[in-house]
XYZ file of C-alpha atoms in Angstrom:
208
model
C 124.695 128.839 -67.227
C 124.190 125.438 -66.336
C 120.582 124.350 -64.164
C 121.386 123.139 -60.933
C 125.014 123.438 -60.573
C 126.622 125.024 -57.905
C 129.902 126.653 -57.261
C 133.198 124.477 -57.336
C 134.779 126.191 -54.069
C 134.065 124.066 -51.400
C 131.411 125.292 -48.424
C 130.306 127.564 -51.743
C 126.822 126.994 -51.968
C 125.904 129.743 -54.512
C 124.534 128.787 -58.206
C 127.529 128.516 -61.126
C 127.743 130.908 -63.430
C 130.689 129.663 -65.647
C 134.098 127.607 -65.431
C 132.771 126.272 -62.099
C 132.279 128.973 -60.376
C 129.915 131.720 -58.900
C 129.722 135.533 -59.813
C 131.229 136.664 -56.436
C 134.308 133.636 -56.937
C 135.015 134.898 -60.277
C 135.149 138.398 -59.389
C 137.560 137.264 -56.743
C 139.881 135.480 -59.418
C 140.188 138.195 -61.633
C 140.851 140.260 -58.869
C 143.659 137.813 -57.787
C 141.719 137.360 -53.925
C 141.751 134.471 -51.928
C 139.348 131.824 -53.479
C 139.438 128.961 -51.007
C 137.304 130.973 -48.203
C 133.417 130.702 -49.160
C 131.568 134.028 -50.277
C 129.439 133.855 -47.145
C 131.913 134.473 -44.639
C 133.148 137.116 -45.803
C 131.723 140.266 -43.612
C 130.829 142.055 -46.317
C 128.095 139.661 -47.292
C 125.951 141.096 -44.824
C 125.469 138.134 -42.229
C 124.415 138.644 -38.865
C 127.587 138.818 -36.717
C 126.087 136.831 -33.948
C 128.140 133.614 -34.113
C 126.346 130.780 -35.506
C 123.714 132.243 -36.896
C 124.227 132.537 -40.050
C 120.741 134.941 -41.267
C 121.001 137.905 -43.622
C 121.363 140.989 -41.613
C 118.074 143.140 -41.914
C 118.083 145.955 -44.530
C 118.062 149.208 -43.450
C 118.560 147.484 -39.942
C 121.366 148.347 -37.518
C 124.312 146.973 -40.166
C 125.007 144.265 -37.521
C 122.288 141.682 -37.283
C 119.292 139.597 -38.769
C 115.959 140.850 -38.032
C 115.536 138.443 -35.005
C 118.130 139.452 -33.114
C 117.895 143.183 -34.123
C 114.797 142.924 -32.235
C 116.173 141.104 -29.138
C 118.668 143.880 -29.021
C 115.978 146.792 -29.337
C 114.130 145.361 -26.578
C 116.118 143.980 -24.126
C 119.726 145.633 -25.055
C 121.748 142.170 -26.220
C 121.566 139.856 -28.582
C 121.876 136.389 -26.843
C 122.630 133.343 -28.470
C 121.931 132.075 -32.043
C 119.637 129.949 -31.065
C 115.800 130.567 -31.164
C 113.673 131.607 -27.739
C 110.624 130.534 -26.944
C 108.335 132.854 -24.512
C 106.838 131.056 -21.638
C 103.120 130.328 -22.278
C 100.944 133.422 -22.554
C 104.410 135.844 -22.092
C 105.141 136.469 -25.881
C 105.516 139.680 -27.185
C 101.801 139.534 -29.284
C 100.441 138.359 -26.435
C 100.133 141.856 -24.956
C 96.827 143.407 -24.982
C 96.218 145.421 -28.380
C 99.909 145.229 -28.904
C 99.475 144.367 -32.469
C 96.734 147.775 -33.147
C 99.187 149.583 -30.876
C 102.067 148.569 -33.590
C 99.563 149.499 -36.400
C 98.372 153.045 -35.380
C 101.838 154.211 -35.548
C 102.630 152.883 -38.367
C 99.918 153.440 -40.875
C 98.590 156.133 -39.419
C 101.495 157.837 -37.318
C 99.601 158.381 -34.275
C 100.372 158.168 -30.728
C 97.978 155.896 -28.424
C 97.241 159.228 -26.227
C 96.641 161.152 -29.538
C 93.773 158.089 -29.923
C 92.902 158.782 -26.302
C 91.830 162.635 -26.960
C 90.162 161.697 -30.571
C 88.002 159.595 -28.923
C 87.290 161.457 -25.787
C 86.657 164.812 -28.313
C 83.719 162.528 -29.651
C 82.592 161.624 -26.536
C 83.269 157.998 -26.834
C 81.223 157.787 -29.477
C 81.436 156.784 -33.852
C 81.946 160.214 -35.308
C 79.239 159.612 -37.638
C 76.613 157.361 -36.420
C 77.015 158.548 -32.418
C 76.903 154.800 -31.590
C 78.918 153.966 -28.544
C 79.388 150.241 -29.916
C 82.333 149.634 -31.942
C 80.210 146.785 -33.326
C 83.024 144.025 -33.601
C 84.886 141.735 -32.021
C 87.011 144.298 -30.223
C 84.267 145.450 -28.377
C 86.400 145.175 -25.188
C 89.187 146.227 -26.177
C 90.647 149.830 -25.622
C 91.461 150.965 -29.423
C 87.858 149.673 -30.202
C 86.975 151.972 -33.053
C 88.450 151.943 -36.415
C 90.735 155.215 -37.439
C 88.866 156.519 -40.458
C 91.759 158.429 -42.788
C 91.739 160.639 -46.208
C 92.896 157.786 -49.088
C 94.197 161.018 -51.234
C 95.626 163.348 -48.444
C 96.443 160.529 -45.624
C 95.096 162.457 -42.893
C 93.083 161.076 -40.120
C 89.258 162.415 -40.159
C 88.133 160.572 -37.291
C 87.463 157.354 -35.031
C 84.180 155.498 -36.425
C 82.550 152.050 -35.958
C 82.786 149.101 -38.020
C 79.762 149.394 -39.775
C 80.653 152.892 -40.666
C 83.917 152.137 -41.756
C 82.906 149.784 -44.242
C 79.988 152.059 -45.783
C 82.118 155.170 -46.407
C 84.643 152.692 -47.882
C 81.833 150.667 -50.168
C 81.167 154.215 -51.243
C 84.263 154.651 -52.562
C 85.310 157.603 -49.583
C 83.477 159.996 -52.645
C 81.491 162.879 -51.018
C 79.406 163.103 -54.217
C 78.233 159.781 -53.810
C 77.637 159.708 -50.089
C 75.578 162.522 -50.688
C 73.725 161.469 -53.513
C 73.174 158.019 -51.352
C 71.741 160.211 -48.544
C 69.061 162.502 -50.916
C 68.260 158.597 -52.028
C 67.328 157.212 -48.896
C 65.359 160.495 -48.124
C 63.546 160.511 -51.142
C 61.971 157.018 -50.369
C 61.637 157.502 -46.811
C 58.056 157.997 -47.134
C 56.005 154.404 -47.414
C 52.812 153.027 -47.842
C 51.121 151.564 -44.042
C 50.444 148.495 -46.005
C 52.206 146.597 -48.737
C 54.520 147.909 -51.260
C 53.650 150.731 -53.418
C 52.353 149.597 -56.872
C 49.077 148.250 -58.868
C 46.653 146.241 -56.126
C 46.404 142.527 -56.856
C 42.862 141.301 -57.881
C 41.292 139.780 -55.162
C 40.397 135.612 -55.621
C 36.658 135.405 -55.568
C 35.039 132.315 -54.344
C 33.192 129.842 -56.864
């Protein structure tokens, strides 16, 4: 196959594959079909039927159109034109408040924003481990505040915990064994000296 060719039939714009033309135009000729009509307007090669856009429809999508206006139809029930939109200032769909967590919880962690609701009322508003009532991050104001702490093996959602948290059960590699073998640590040396470290006492400089 030759680098940087492309197929022979005009408005073709799909890489040559041998005696000038494409995979999809040489199927076509040994199938005796029509070969002056390029492969991408054919409806079968999956472009969005909205008329002049010319995007791949989205896989797994409706069957009809590209992801952009799949969405335009999902919210707002039609497609409009092919051209782009811009939101006024400030409007835009991410814009929303916590639209983008909202989004998230149901889709990594198939939960409802009132299922969050009860979780964190059943803990009192509080991290289910350290009882702080501080999220401790940026999203301190913010209504999905606390981070949805989940099983890694079984998927299943233990419970709504602050940042900090979060991040130590996940440094400790979610392992029970080592969680508790951290806590017996910090037990262990929870008893210190009033004054200094624990060790040999330094000689004392003596004046000459």
């Amino acid at each position: 196959m030759s680098q940087g060719k492309t197929c022979s039939i005009e408005g073709c714009d799909r890489k040559h594959k041998a005696h000038g033309l494409c995979s999809g135009h040489l199927y076509r000729r040994d199938k005796g079909m029509p070969m002056e009509i390029a492969i991408r307007q054919y409806e079968h090669e999956r472009i969005c039927k909205v008329e002049g856009c010319g995007r791949d429809r989205t896989a797994g999508g409706d069957g009809q159109h590209c992801q952009m206006h799949r969405k335009r139809v999902l919210r707002r029930g039609s497609a409009g034109g092919a051209e782009r939109e811009r939101a006024p200032f400030g409007q835009a769909e991410w814009s929303k408040t916590n639209i983008r967590r909202r989004k998230n919880l149901l889709d990594w962690y198939g939960m409802t924003i009132e299922e969050y609701a009860q979780l964190l009322v059943k803990q009192d508003g509080r991290c289910a481990v350290c009882r702080s009532i501080s999220p401790g991050s940026n999203r301190a104001r913010s209504d999905l505040s606390f981070c949805v702490d989940h099983d890694h093996v079984t998927g299943h959602v233990r419970g709504l915990l602050c940042q900090a948290c979060n991040r130590a059960i996940g440094m400790l590699k979610d392992d029970p064994d080592i969680i508790e073998a951290a806590a017996r640590y910090v037990r262990r040396h929870r008893q210190v000296p009033l004054f200094g470290p624990a060790g040999p006492k330094k000689k004392e400089s003596s004046d000459a």
